[in-house]
Structure formats: C-alpha cells, structure tokens
Coordinates of C-alpha atoms in Angstrom, one line a residue:
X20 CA 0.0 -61.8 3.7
X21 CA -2.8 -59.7 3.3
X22 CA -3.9 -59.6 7.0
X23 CA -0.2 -58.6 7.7
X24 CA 0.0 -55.6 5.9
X25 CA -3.6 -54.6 7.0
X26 CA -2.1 -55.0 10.3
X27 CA 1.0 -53.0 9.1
X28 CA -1.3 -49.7 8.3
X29 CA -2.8 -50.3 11.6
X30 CA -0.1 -50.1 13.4
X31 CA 1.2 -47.3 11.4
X32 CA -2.1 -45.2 12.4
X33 CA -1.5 -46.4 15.8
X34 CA 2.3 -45.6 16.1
X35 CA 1.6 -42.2 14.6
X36 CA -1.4 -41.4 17.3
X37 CA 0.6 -42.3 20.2
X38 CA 4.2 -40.3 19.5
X39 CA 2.2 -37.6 18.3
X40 CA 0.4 -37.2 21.9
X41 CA 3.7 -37.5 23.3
X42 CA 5.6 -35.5 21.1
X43 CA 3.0 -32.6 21.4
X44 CA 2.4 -33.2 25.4
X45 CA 6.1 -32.5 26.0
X46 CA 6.3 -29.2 23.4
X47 CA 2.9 -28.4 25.4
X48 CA 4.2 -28.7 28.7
X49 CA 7.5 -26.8 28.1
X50 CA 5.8 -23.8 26.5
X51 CA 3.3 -23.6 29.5
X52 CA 5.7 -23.9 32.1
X53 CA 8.9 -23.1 30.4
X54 CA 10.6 -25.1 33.1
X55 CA 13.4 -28.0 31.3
X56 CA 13.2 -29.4 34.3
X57 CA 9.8 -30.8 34.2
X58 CA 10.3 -32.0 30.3
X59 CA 13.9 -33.9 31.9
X60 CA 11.5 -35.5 34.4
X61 CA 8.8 -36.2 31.9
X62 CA 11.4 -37.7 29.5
X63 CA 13.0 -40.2 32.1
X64 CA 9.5 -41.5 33.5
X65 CA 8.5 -42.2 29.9
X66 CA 11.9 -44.2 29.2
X67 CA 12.1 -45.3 32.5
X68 CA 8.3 -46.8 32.0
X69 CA 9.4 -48.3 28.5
X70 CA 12.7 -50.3 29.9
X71 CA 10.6 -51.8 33.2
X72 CA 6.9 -52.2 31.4
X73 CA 8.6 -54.7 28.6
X74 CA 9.2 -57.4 30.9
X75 CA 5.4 -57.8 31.9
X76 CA 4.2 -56.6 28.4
X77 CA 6.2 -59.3 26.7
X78 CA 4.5 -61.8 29.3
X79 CA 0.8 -60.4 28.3
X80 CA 2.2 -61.3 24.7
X81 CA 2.8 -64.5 25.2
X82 CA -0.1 -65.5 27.1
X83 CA -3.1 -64.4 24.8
X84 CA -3.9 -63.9 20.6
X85 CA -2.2 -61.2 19.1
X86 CA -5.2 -59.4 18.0
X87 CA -6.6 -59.3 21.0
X88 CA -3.5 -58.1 22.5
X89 CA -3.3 -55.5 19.8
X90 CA -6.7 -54.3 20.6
X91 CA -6.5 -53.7 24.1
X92 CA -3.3 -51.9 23.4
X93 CA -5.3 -49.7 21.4
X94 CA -8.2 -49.6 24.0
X95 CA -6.3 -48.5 26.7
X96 CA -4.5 -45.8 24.8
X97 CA -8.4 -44.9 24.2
X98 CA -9.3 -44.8 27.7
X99 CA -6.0 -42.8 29.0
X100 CA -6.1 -40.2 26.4
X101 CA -10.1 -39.5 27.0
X102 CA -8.9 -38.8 30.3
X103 CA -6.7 -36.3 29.6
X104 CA -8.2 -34.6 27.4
X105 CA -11.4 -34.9 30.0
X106 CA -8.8 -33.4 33.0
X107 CA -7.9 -30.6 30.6
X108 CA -11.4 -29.4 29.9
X109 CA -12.4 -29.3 34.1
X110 CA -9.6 -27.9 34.9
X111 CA -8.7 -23.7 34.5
X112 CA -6.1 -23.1 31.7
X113 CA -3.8 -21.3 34.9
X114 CA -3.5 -24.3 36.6
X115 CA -1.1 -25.8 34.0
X116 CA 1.5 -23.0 34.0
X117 CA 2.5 -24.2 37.6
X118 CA 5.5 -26.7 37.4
X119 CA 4.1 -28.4 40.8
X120 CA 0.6 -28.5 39.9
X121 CA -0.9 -31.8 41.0
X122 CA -3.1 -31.5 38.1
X123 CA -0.3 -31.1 35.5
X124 CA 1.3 -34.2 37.0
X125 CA -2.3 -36.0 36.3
X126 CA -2.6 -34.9 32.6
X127 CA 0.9 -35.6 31.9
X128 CA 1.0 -39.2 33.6
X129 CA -2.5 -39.7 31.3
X130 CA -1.1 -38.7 28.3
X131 CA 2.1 -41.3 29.2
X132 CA 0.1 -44.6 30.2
X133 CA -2.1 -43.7 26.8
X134 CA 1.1 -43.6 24.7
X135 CA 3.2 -46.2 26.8
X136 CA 0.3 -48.3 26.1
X137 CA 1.1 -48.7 22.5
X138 CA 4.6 -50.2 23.6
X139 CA 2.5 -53.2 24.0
X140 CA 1.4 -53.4 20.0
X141 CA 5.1 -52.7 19.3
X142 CA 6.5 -56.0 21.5
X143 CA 3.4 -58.0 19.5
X144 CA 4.4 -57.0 16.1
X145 CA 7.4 -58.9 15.6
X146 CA 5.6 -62.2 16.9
X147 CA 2.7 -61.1 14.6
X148 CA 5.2 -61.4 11.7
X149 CA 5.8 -64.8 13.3
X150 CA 2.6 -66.3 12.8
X151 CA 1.8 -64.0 9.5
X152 CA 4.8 -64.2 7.4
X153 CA 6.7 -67.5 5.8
X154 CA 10.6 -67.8 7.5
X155 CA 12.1 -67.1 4.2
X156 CA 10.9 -63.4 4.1
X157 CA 10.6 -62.2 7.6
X158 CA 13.7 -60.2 7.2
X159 CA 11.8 -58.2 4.7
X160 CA 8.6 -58.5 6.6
X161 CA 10.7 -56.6 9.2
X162 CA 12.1 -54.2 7.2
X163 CA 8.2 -52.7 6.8
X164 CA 8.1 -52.6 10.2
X165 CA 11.2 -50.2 10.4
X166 CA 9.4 -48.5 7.6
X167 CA 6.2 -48.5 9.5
X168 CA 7.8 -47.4 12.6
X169 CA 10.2 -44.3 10.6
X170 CA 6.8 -42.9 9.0
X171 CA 5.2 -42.5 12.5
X172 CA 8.5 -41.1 13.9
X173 CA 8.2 -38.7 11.1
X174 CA 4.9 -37.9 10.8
X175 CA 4.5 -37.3 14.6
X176 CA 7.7 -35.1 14.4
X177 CA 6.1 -32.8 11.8
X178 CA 2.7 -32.8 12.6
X179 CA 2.5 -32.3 16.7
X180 CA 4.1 -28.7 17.1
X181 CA 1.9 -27.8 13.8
X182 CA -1.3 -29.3 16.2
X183 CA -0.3 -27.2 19.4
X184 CA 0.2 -24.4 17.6
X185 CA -2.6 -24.7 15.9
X186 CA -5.4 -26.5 17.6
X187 CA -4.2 -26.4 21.0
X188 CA -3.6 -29.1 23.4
X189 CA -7.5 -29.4 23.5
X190 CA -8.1 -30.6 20.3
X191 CA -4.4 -32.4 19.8
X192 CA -6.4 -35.1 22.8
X193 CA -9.1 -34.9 20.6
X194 CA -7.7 -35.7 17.2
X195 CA -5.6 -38.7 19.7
X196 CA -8.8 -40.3 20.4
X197 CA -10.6 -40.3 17.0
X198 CA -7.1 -41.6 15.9
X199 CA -7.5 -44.5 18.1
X200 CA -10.7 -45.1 17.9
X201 CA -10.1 -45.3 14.1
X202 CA -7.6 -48.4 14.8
X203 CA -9.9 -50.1 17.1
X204 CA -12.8 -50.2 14.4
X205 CA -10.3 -50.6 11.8
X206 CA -8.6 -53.7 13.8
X207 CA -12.5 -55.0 14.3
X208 CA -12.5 -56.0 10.7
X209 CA -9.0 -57.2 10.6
X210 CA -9.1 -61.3 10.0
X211 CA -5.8 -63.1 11.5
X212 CA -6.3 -66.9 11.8
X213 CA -3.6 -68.0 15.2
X214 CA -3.5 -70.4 17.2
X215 CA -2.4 -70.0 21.3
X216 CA 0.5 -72.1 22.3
X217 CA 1.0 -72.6 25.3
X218 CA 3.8 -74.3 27.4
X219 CA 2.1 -76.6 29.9
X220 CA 3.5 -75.2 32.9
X221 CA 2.2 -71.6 32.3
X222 CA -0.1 -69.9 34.7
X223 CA -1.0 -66.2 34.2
X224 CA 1.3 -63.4 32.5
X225 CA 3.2 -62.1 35.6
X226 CA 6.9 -60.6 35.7
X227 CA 8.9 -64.0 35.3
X228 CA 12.2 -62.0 34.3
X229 CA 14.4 -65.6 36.0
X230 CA 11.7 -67.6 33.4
X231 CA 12.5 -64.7 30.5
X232 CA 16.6 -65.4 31.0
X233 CA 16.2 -68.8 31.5
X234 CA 14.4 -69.2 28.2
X235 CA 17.3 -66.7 26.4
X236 CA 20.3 -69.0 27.9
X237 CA 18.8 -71.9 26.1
X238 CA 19.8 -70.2 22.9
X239 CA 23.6 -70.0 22.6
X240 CA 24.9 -66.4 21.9
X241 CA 21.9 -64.9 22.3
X242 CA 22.6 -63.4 25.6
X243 CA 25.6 -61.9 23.5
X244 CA 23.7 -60.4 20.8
X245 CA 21.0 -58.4 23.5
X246 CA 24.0 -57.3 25.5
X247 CA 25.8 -56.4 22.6
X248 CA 23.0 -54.2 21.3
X249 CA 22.4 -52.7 24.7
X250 CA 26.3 -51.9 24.5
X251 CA 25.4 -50.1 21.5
X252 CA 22.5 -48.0 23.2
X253 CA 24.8 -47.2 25.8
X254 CA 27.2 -45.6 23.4
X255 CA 23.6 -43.9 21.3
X256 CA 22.7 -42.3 24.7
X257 CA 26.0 -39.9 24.1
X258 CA 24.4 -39.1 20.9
X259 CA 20.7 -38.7 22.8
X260 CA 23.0 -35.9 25.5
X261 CA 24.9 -34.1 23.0
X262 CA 23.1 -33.9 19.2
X263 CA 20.5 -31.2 19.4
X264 CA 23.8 -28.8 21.2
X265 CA 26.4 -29.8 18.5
X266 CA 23.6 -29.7 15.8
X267 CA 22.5 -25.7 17.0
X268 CA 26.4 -24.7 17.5
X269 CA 26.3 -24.9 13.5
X270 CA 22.9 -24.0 12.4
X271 CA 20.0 -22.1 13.4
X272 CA 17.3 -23.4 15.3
X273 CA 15.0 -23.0 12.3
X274 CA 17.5 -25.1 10.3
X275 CA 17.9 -27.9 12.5
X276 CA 14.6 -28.6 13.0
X277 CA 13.7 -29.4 9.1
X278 CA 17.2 -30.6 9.1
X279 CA 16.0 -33.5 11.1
X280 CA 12.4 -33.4 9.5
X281 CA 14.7 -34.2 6.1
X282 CA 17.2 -37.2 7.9
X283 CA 14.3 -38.9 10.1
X284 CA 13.4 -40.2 6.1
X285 CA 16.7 -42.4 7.0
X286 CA 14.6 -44.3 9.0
X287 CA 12.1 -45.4 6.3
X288 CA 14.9 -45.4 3.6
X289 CA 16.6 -48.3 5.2
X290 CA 13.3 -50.2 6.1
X291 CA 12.2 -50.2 2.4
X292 CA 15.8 -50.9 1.6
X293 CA 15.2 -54.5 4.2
X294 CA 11.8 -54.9 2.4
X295 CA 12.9 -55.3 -1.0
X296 CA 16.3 -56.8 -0.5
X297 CA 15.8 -58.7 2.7
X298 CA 18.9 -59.0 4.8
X299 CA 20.9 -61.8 3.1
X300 CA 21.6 -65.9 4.0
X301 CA 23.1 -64.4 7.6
X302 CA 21.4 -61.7 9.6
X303 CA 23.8 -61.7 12.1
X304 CA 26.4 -60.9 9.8
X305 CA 24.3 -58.5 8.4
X306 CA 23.9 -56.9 11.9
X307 CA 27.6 -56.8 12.5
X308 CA 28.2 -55.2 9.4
X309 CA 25.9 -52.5 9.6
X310 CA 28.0 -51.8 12.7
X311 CA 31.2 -51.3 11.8
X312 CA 29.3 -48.7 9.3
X313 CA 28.1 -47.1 11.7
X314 CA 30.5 -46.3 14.3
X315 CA 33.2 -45.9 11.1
X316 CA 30.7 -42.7 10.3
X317 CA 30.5 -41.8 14.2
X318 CA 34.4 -41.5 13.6
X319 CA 34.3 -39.2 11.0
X320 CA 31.1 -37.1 10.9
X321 CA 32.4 -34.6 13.4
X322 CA 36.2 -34.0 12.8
X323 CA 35.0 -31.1 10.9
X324 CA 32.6 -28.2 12.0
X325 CA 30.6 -29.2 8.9
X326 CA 27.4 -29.0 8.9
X327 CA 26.8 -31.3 5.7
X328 CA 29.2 -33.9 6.8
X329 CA 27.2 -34.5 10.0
X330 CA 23.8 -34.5 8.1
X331 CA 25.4 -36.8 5.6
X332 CA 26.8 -39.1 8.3
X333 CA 23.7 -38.9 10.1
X334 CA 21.5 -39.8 7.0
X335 CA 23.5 -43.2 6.7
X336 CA 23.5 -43.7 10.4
X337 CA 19.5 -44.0 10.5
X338 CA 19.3 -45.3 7.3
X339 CA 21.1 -48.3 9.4
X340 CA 19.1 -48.5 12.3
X341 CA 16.1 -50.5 10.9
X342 CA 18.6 -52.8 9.5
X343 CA 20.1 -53.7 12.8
X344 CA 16.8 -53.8 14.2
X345 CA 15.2 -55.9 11.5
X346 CA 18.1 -58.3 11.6
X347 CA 17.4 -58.6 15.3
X348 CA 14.6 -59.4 15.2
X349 CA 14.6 -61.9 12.8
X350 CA 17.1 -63.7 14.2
X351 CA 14.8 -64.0 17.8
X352 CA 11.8 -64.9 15.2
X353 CA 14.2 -67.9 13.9
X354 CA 15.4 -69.4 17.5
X355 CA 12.7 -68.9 19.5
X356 CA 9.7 -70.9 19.5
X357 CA 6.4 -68.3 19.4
X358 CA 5.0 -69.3 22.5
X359 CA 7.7 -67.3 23.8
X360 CA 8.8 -64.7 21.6
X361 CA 7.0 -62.0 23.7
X362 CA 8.6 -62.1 26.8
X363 CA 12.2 -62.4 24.9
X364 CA 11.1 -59.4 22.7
X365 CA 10.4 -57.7 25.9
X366 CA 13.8 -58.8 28.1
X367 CA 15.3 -57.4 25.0
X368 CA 13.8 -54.2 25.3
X369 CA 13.2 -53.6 28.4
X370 CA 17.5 -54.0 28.6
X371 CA 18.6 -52.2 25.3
X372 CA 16.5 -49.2 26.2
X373 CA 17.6 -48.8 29.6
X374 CA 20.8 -47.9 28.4
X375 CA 20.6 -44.7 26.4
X376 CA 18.9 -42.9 29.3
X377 CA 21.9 -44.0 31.7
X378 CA 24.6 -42.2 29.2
X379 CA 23.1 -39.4 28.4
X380 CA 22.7 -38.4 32.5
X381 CA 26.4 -39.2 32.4
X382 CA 27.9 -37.8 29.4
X383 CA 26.3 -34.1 29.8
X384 CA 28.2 -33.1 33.0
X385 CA 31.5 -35.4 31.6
X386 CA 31.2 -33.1 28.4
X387 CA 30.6 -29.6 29.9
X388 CA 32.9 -30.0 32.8
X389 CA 36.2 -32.0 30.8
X390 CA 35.8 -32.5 26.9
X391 CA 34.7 -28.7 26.5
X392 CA 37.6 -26.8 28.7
X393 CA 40.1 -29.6 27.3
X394 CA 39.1 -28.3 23.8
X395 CA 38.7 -24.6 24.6
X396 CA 41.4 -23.8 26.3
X397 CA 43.1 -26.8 28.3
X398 CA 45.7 -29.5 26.8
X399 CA 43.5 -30.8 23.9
X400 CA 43.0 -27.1 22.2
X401 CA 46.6 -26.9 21.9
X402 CA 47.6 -30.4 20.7
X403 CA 44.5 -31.2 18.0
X404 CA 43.5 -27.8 17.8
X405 CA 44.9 -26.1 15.2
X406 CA 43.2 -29.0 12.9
X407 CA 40.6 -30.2 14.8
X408 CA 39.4 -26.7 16.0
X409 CA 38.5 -25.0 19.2
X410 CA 35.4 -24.3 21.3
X411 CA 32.2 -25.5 22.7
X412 CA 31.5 -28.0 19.9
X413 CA 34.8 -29.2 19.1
X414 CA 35.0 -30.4 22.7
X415 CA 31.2 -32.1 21.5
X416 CA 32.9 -33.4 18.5
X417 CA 35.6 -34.8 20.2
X418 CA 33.4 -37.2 22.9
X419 CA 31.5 -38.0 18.9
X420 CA 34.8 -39.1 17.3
X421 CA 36.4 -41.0 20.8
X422 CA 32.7 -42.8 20.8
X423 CA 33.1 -44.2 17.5
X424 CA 36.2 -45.3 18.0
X425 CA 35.2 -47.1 21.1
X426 CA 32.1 -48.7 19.2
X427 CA 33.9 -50.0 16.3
X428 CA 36.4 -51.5 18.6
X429 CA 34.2 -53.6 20.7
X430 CA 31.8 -54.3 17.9
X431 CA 35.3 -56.1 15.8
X432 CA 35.8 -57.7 19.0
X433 CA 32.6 -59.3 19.4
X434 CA 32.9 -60.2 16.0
X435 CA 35.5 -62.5 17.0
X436 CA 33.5 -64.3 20.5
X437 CA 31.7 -67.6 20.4
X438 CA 28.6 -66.0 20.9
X439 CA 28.9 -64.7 17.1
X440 CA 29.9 -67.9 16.1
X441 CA 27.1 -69.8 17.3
X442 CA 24.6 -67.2 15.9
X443 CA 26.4 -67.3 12.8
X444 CA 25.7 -71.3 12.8
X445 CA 22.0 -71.2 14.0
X446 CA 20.6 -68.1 12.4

C-alpha cells in the first residue's frame, strides 16, 4: 500500500497545480478583459476538451504502465504551462486587455492543454488502485481519492485569487511549473511494480469509442449505471446555471465566496467518511442510496429563502458526491478486467461530463425567460406565492425544487430496471 498512498500525495500536488492554473487563468482573464463572454467561451472549451479527450486518454491508459502514464501527464502539464508563462513575459501587459487578442487566445489555450493534461492522471488513478489495492478495500481506497481530489478543489479555490492578487499571473505560471516539476522528481522515486496486459488484438492507443462500448455491453447493466449517472449530470448542470445567482440573491458576494470555501470541505468529509467505512457488501446499492439523499435535499433546500438551509443541504449534497463516485468506480474496478479499465473509465467520462455543460446552456434562458416571470408576477406568484414567496430567486428556487423531484423520480425508477438487478448480482 505504501506506493499507493505516495502516489495519492502525488496526485494531490498534481491535482492542486493544475485547478489552481485554471482557476486563477479564468479570474485573470475576466479581470483583464472584464468581458463574461470570453470566461463562457473559456469555460465550455475546457469541458468541452474534458468530455471528447477521455475517449483517447482512456486508450493511452490502457496501452502503457501507469507510472509512465502518470509522468507524462505531469510532463506535458510541464511543457504547456512553461509556455505560457514564456508567452506572457514576450508579450506587452496591453495586449491581454483585448478580448480578440490572438495572443490572449494563445496563453489561454496554453494554460488549458497544461491543466487538461492532468485529466489523463485522473482516468489512471482508479486503474492505479486496481493494480495497488487488494478487492476487498478499494471502496476505501476510492474514498481517498475523493478526499484527494476535494483537497485540490479546495486548496485551488482558496489559494488562486490570493496568487493573482498577489503575485500576478506571472509568478502564478511560475509557482505552476515548480509545482510540477515537484511531481515529476517526486514520481521519479516513486516504486510501483505492474505488469502490462495486453489483449492480443491491440495495436496502438487510438479513439476505438465502437471497441470502448463494445467492451461496456459485455457487462450487463453497466451501460445503465453510466447513463444513469450522466442522467444525473444532466440534472447537476441546472445547479452549474443557477447556484452562484440564487446563492448572491441571499448573501453578499463576500459571504458566498467563504461560504463555499467552508462547504467544498463536503467534498473531503465524505471521502474520509468512504475511507474509513468503505461503502458496504453492495456499492451499487450504496450508489442508489446516496441518490435518493440527494435529490430528497434538492427538494427541500430551497423552498425557503434560507440561507442556512441551502448551505446545510448543500453541505450533505457534496458530502455525497465522492460516495457516488467512489462506489462507481469500484464497481468498474470489480467487472472490468484492467487491461481495459482505462478506456471504460474514459467512455464514462467523457459521457457523464458532457452533460452538465448541455443544461446549464439550456436552463439559464428557460429560468430568466419562464420560471422567473411565472414566480414574479405570472400564474405561479399567485398560486405558491404567498408560501413559497416571490421574485427573482423564488422563480430559481422553484426550477431547484421541480429538479429534485424529477431526480428522485427517475433515480426510484431505475432502482426497479434489470440493469440494477444485474449490478446488484455481480458487484
């Protein structure tokens, strides 16, 4: 175990470095240009990038050892983010106040291929725990990787406006690059005995997606569970649209910021909470569970403008997500031979994070053009609204509370397919 928790810190260093670039490249950008345009743009190239790259990534995987994978991740985060910070320095500090400049474009699509490249650790983790971790405790082998995974969300969060206000984009690329090269020299030292299998029909890692859903109809229900959990993104894009408006029609932007400083510890709350306990003799159960909790609290968080009920509702809410995802993953560790665990891990991704994106273009002109005038002063105003309130955010609140309904209703309806049934038997 002691390689895997090495490992573990490295890719906590690594997971930290790249969301921190990112984080501060996009608070950079917008305070240079002050144009929400460009940081929309910026923000669906980077998801966009994440749901197509997993495919491929997932084949690279597959196809060579871990470590190496792992390092060249970390090498060509290295490489992009030099560049950058290389652009930055040649070019005059004007240029980057234009939303069109060519140069801009050039940093910014730097800084993305250096953070997108550690998407290609995070696919190679799970198969990591694979090789690293004995079958009985890879649910809590998982659950530190939701734990690694909340501490870079939330040490990234903190820590990247503090550098650009600070140290200035500059020495942010700078502090990127000695945080890489840290991993690389730190992963150099790193001994993880593995073994390559490979099936004898495989030529070089290329984008097989008909291979990839070939190998995940072979598994029965697993189609189910992926498509089920990309349902569920779907619905989280609504939450992606609408949680920073509803969140700043209660509080001040001051408070919501450290609000969400305070409830990102959900993340590593529940992947400690996997750690120690595991996630029981059934994942998928597990999984299911942990759903119905969570759109239950989607239901309820919002009826009132509280501003403690949603941060409480909230809390539980990402306590849950490394759960689901742990339990997830374990259950692809369990029926899916290793040789092929990366491309699955990237079908999976590449599909449930395509989904968010899609909502939350929809919901925003569904929400400012019906939910808001129904709850401000069309039908809905006058037949909820002496309880459920008026205005801007109730008409938020509302599309929060119809959500969770819709979520819990499909999640007790899958509950009942055959694809949970044959999970149930297999995993």
């Amino acid at each position: 175990m002691k390689p895997f928790y090495a490992i573990l810190i490295n890719s906590i260093v690594a997971g930290i470095t790249n969301t921190f670039v990112w984080f501060a490249v996009t608070f950079w950008v917008y305070l240079e240009t002050r144009s929400v345009l460009t940081t929309s743009w910026m923000a669906g190239i980077y998801i966009g990038t994440v749901a197509v790259s997993g495919f491929y990534l997932g084949s690279i995987v597959d196809h060579y050892k871990k470590k190496r994978v792992m390092m060249l991740s970390s090498i060509a985060s290295l490489v992009f983010f030099a560049l950058a910070a290389l652009v930055y320095a040649l070019t005059p500090a004007e240029t980057f106040k234009n939303p069109g400049s060519v140069v801009l474009w050039v940093f910014i699509v730097l800084s993305l291929l250096g953070a997108l490249a550690g998407n290609l650790r995070y696919i190679t983790l799970p198969t990591v725990v694979t090789i690293l971790v004995p079958e009985d405790t890879r649910d809590k082998a998982n659950g530190l990787v939701g734990t690694a995974n909340g501490t870079a969300f939330l040490v990234a969060s903190v820590f990247s406006g503090l550098a650009i206000g600070l140290l200035g984009i500059f020495w942010t690329m700078a502090a990127a690059v000695g945080g890489t090269l840290l991993c690389i020299l730190h992963l150099s030292f790193v001994k993880m005995e593995e073994t390559l299998v490979r099936e004898p029909h495989e030529e070089k890692p290329r984008l097989d997606i008909r291979g990839t859903i070939n190998i995940v109809r072979q598994i029965p229900g697993l189609f189910g569970l992926i498509f089920f959990n990309t349902f569920n993104n779907f619905l989280g894009g609504v939450f992606m649209a609408l949680m920073d408006p509803y969140g700043l029609s209660l509080v001040s932007v001051e408070v919501w910021g450290v609000l969400w400083g305070v409830l990102s510890l959900g993340f590593i709350v529940g992947g400690i909470a996997v750690s120690r306990t595991g996630l029981g003799r059934q994942p998928i159960r597990t999984l299911f569970l942990c759903n119905i909790v969570m759109w239950t609290i989607c239901i309820f968080f919002a009826l009132q403008a509280s501003i403690v009920l949603l941060a409480v509702g909230m809390f539980v809410y990402l306590c849950l997500i490394p759960v689901v995802e742990a339990a997830e993953q374990t259950i692809i560790q369990k029926v899916i031979p290793l040789e092929r665990q990366g491309r699955v891990f990237g079908f999976a991704q590449s599909i449930e994070q395509a989904a968010s994106p899609l909502t939350a273009i929809m919901i925003g002109p569904l929400a400012h053009f019906f939910f808001i005038p129904f709850m401000t002063d069309g039908e809905g105003a006058r037949l909820i609204g002496p309880w459920f309130g008026t205005g801007l955010d109730r008409g938020i609140a509302l599309v929060f509370t119809l959500t969770g309904i819709l979520g819990l209703a499909v999640t007790l309806i899958a509950k009942r397919t055959r694809a949970y049934t044959h999970l149930l038997k297999i995993a």
